[in-house]
Coordinates of C-alpha atoms and ligand atoms in Angstrom, one line a residue:
X1 CA 14.2 -1.6 -13.3
X2 CA 13.1 -4.4 -10.7
X3 CA 9.4 -3.6 -10.5
X4 CA 8.1 -6.4 -8.2
X5 CA 8.7 -6.9 -4.6
X6 CA 7.5 -9.9 -2.7
X7 CA 6.2 -8.5 0.5
X8 CA 5.0 -11.7 2.0
X9 CA 6.0 -14.5 -0.2
X10 CA 4.6 -16.5 -1.9
X11 CA 1.2 -14.8 -2.1
X12 CA 1.7 -11.2 -1.1
X13 CA 3.5 -8.9 -3.7
X14 CA 3.4 -5.4 -5.2
X15 CA 4.3 -4.7 -8.7
X16 CA 4.9 -1.3 -10.3
X17 CA 3.5 -2.3 -13.7
X18 CA 3.4 1.1 -15.3
X19 CA 4.4 4.7 -14.6
X20 CA 5.3 8.1 -16.1
X21 CA 7.0 11.2 -15.0
X22 CA 10.5 12.1 -13.6
X23 CA 11.9 14.5 -10.9
X24 CA 12.5 17.1 -13.8
X25 CA 8.7 17.0 -14.7
X26 CA 7.8 18.1 -11.3
X27 CA 10.3 21.1 -11.3
X28 CA 9.0 22.0 -14.9
X29 CA 5.4 22.0 -13.6
X30 CA 6.3 24.5 -11.1
X31 CA 8.6 26.6 -13.5
X32 CA 5.7 27.1 -15.9
X33 CA 4.6 29.9 -13.5
X34 CA 7.6 31.9 -14.9
X35 CA 7.2 30.5 -18.5
X36 CA 10.5 28.7 -17.9
X37 CA 11.8 25.1 -18.4
X38 CA 14.8 23.0 -17.5
X39 CA 16.3 20.3 -19.7
X40 CA 18.3 18.6 -17.1
X41 CA 18.2 18.0 -13.3
X42 CA 21.1 20.0 -11.8
X43 CA 21.7 21.6 -8.6
X44 CA 19.3 24.5 -9.3
X45 CA 16.5 22.1 -10.1
X46 CA 17.2 20.3 -6.8
X47 CA 16.9 23.6 -5.0
X48 CA 13.3 24.1 -6.6
X49 CA 12.2 20.6 -5.8
X50 CA 13.2 21.1 -2.1
X51 CA 11.6 24.4 -1.9
X52 CA 8.3 22.9 -3.4
X53 CA 8.4 20.0 -0.9
X54 CA 9.3 22.4 2.2
X55 CA 6.8 24.8 1.4
X56 CA 4.1 22.4 0.6
X57 CA 3.3 23.3 -3.0
X58 CA 1.5 20.1 -3.7
X59 CA 0.1 20.5 -7.4
X60 CA 3.5 20.1 -9.3
X61 CA 3.7 16.6 -7.9
X62 CA 0.5 15.7 -9.6
X63 CA 1.7 15.5 -13.3
X64 CA 2.7 11.8 -13.2
X65 CA 1.3 8.5 -12.5
X66 CA 2.1 5.3 -10.9
X67 CA 0.1 2.0 -11.7
X68 CA 0.6 -0.7 -9.1
X69 CA -0.7 -4.3 -9.2
X70 CA -0.9 -5.9 -5.7
X71 CA -1.8 -9.0 -4.1
X72 CA -2.6 -8.4 -0.3
X73 CA -4.9 -9.9 2.5
X74 CA -8.3 -8.4 2.6
X75 CA -7.7 -6.9 6.1
X76 CA -4.8 -4.9 4.6
X77 CA -6.7 -3.8 1.5
X78 CA -9.6 -2.6 3.8
X79 CA -7.2 0.0 5.3
X80 CA -5.6 0.8 1.9
X81 CA -8.8 1.6 0.3
X82 CA -9.5 4.4 2.9
X83 CA -7.1 6.4 0.8
X84 CA -9.6 8.1 -1.5
X85 CA -8.1 11.2 -3.1
X86 CA -5.9 10.7 -6.2
X87 CA -6.3 7.0 -6.0
X88 CA -8.2 4.8 -8.6
X89 CA -8.9 1.2 -7.7
X90 CA -10.1 -2.0 -9.4
X91 CA -10.3 -5.3 -7.6
X92 CA -10.7 -8.9 -8.2
X93 CA -14.5 -10.0 -7.8
X94 CA -15.4 -12.7 -5.3
X95 CA -18.8 -12.5 -7.2
X96 CA -17.3 -13.5 -10.5
X97 CA -14.5 -15.8 -9.6
X98 CA -14.0 -18.5 -7.1
X99 CA -11.6 -17.2 -4.5
X100 CA -8.1 -19.0 -4.1
X101 CA -7.2 -20.7 -1.0
X102 CA -4.4 -18.4 -0.4
X103 CA -4.4 -16.9 3.3
X104 CA -2.0 -14.7 5.2
X105 CA -0.5 -16.5 8.2
X106 CA 1.6 -14.3 10.5
X107 CA 5.2 -15.3 11.1
X108 CA 5.3 -14.2 14.6
X109 CA 2.6 -13.3 17.3
X110 CA 2.2 -9.7 18.3
X111 CA 1.2 -8.4 21.6
X112 CA -0.6 -5.0 22.3
X113 CA 0.1 -2.8 25.4
X114 CA -1.1 0.6 26.2
X115 CA -4.3 2.7 25.2
X116 CA -5.8 3.9 21.9
X117 CA -3.4 6.4 20.2
X118 CA -0.4 5.1 22.2
X119 CA -0.4 1.4 21.6
X120 CA 2.9 -0.4 21.8
X121 CA 3.2 -3.7 19.8
X122 CA 5.8 -6.4 20.5
X123 CA 6.6 -9.8 19.4
X124 CA 4.9 -12.5 21.3
X125 CA 6.6 -15.6 22.7
X126 CA 7.0 -18.9 21.0
X127 CA 4.0 -20.3 22.6
X128 CA 1.7 -17.5 21.3
X129 CA 3.4 -17.6 17.9
X130 CA 2.5 -21.3 17.7
X131 CA -1.0 -20.6 19.1
X132 CA -1.9 -17.9 16.5
X133 CA -0.3 -19.6 13.5
X134 CA -2.2 -23.0 14.4
X135 CA -5.5 -21.2 14.9
X136 CA -5.2 -19.3 11.7
X137 CA -4.3 -22.3 9.6
X138 CA -7.1 -24.4 11.1
X139 CA -9.6 -21.7 10.7
X140 CA -8.6 -21.0 7.1
X141 CA -8.6 -24.7 6.2
X142 CA -12.1 -25.3 7.6
X143 CA -13.5 -21.9 6.1
X144 CA -12.3 -22.8 2.6
X145 CA -13.8 -26.4 3.0
X146 CA -17.2 -25.0 3.9
X147 CA -16.8 -22.3 1.1
X148 CA -16.1 -25.1 -1.6
X149 CA -19.0 -27.2 -0.2
X150 CA -21.5 -24.2 -0.6
X151 CA -20.2 -23.8 -4.2
X152 CA -20.6 -27.4 -4.9
X153 CA -24.2 -27.1 -3.7
X154 CA -24.9 -24.4 -6.1
X155 CA -24.7 -21.4 -3.9
X156 CA -23.6 -18.1 -5.5
X157 CA -19.9 -17.2 -5.0
X158 CA -21.2 -13.7 -3.8
X159 CA -23.0 -15.5 -0.9
X160 CA -20.5 -18.4 -0.3
X161 CA -17.7 -16.0 0.2
X162 CA -19.1 -14.4 3.2
X163 CA -17.5 -17.1 5.4
X164 CA -14.0 -16.6 4.2
X165 CA -11.8 -14.7 6.8
X166 CA -10.2 -11.4 6.4
X167 CA -6.7 -12.8 5.8
X168 CA -7.8 -14.2 2.4
X169 CA -5.7 -12.8 -0.4
X170 CA -7.2 -10.4 -2.9
X171 CA -5.7 -8.9 -6.0
X172 CA -6.2 -5.1 -7.1
X173 CA -4.8 -2.4 -9.3
X174 CA -4.4 1.2 -8.0
X175 CA -3.1 4.1 -9.7
X176 CA -1.9 7.3 -8.0
X177 CA 0.3 10.2 -8.5
X178 CA 3.4 11.3 -6.5
X179 CA 1.3 13.7 -4.4
X180 CA -1.3 11.1 -3.3
X181 CA 1.5 8.4 -3.1
X182 CA 3.4 10.6 -0.5
X183 CA 0.1 11.1 1.7
X184 CA -0.2 7.2 1.7
X185 CA 3.5 6.8 2.5
X186 CA 3.5 9.4 5.2
X187 CA 0.6 7.6 6.9
X188 CA 1.4 4.1 6.2
X189 CA 5.2 4.1 6.6
X190 CA 4.8 5.4 10.1
X191 CA 5.4 3.4 13.1
X192 CA 1.8 3.9 14.1
X193 CA 0.6 2.0 11.0
X194 CA -0.3 -1.7 11.1
X195 CA 2.7 -3.9 10.5
X196 CA 1.3 -5.5 7.3
X197 CA 0.3 -2.3 5.6
X198 CA 3.8 -0.7 6.6
X199 CA 5.6 -3.6 4.6
X200 CA 3.6 -2.8 1.5
X201 CA 4.2 1.0 2.0
X202 CA 8.0 0.2 2.5
X203 CA 7.9 -1.7 -0.8
X204 CA 5.9 0.9 -2.6
X205 CA 8.5 3.7 -1.4
X206 CA 11.2 1.6 -2.9
X207 CA 9.7 1.1 -6.2
X208 CA 8.8 4.8 -6.5
X209 CA 12.2 6.0 -5.4
X210 CA 13.8 4.2 -8.2
X211 CA 11.7 6.3 -10.7
X212 CA 11.8 9.6 -8.6
X213 CA 15.0 9.4 -6.6
X214 CA 15.3 13.2 -6.0
X215 CA 11.6 13.6 -5.0
X216 CA 12.1 10.7 -2.5
X217 CA 15.1 12.3 -1.2
X218 CA 13.3 15.6 -0.7
X219 CA 10.4 13.8 0.8
X220 CA 12.6 12.1 3.4
X221 CA 14.1 15.4 4.2
X222 CA 11.2 17.7 4.3
X223 CA 8.5 15.4 5.2
X224 CA 5.3 14.8 2.9
X225 CA 3.5 17.3 0.9
X226 CA 0.2 18.0 2.6
X227 CA -2.8 17.5 0.6
Ligands
FAD301 C1 -2.5 4.8 12.1 C2 -3.8 4.9 11.6 C3 -5.0 4.6 12.2 C4 -6.3 4.7 11.7 N1 -7.3 4.4 12.4 C5 -8.5 4.4 11.9 C6 -9.7 4.0 12.7 O1 -9.6 3.6 13.8 N2 -10.9 4.2 12.0 C7 -11.1 4.7 10.8 O2 -12.2 4.8 10.4 N3 -9.9 5.0 10.2 C8 -8.8 5.0 10.6 N4 -7.6 5.3 9.9 C9 -7.8 5.8 8.4 C10 -7.7 7.4 8.4 O3 -8.7 8.0 9.1 C11 -7.9 7.8 6.9 O4 -9.1 7.5 6.5 C12 -6.8 7.1 6.1 O5 -5.6 7.2 6.6 C13 -6.8 7.9 4.7 O6 -6.0 9.1 5.0 P1 -6.6 10.5 4.2 O7 -7.9 10.8 4.5 O8 -5.4 11.6 4.4 O9 -6.4 9.9 2.6 P2 -7.4 10.4 1.4 O10 -8.8 9.8 1.5 O11 -6.6 9.9 0.2 O12 -7.4 11.8 1.4 C14 -6.3 12.8 1.1 C15 -6.7 14.2 1.7 O13 -7.6 14.8 1.0 C16 -8.4 15.6 1.9 N5 -9.7 15.0 2.2 C17 -10.0 13.7 1.7 N6 -11.4 13.6 1.9 C18 -11.8 14.7 2.5 C19 -13.1 15.2 3.0 N7 -14.2 14.4 2.9 N8 -13.2 16.4 3.5 C20 -12.2 17.2 3.6 N9 -10.9 16.8 3.2 C21 -10.7 15.7 2.7 C22 -7.6 15.4 3.5 O14 -6.6 16.6 3.5 C23 -6.8 14.1 3.2 O15 -5.7 14.1 4.0 C24 -6.4 5.3 10.4 C25 -5.2 5.5 9.8 C26 -4.1 5.4 10.2 C27 -2.7 5.7 9.4

């Protein structure tokens, strides 16, 4: 199983480091209601799985875990960590380690039209792309130089870091189960989600679907399992 996807090479990636659980475990978690178990995943099990997904029976989807290791820009992680239920997090500490000079630079400028709740985002033109890329690179370079100067003067890492921009990469672990993962995917694979977090959600979906192909198929067909 290929467990790592480079979302924004070279710095942005997601790695499914560890996992447990299968499509069959979900079906068997539901079948315990009737004191029954299946040994293999066949057409009958597929029907049960689809029933659970369609009727929003959420708890059978919780007896499994997916531990991901991620490197993403802070502005992406800030959205990510809004997902509170069934998610455990641990993140690199800018108080304890010197942050690396790795910054997210967009490939293309993005324009924004419309009003809140109905924005349309489109690719900017070449001049706008040049403008944002140059501004971001210059700003990051300067910010990091100031950061290093402060550290060299003996300022604490926790204080010096406050001038680093939101596109600085950070690294974190998160662990969830298929139910909380689907809630994340439903919200973050949507066209309403920010482009950068959508790219991570798409990668997360691919990794998860390798482990639970039938559940992923039912998820695509019947939508998410509401929490
Ligand atoms: C397109 C988009 C735009 C957004 N814009 C903004 C924004 O402008 N500002 C902003 O602050 N956030 C914004 N968010 C974040 C959003 O409000 C949610 O915090 C985030 O998507 C996490 O979703 P969640 O609450 O379902 O996830 P989780 O925190 O994982 O919760 C899972 C589920 O548990 C239940 N639950 C969790 N906590 C509670 C609770 N306290 N009480 C009752 N039920 C609970 C709910 O059913 C919830 O769906 C945005 C999200 C998206 C996808």
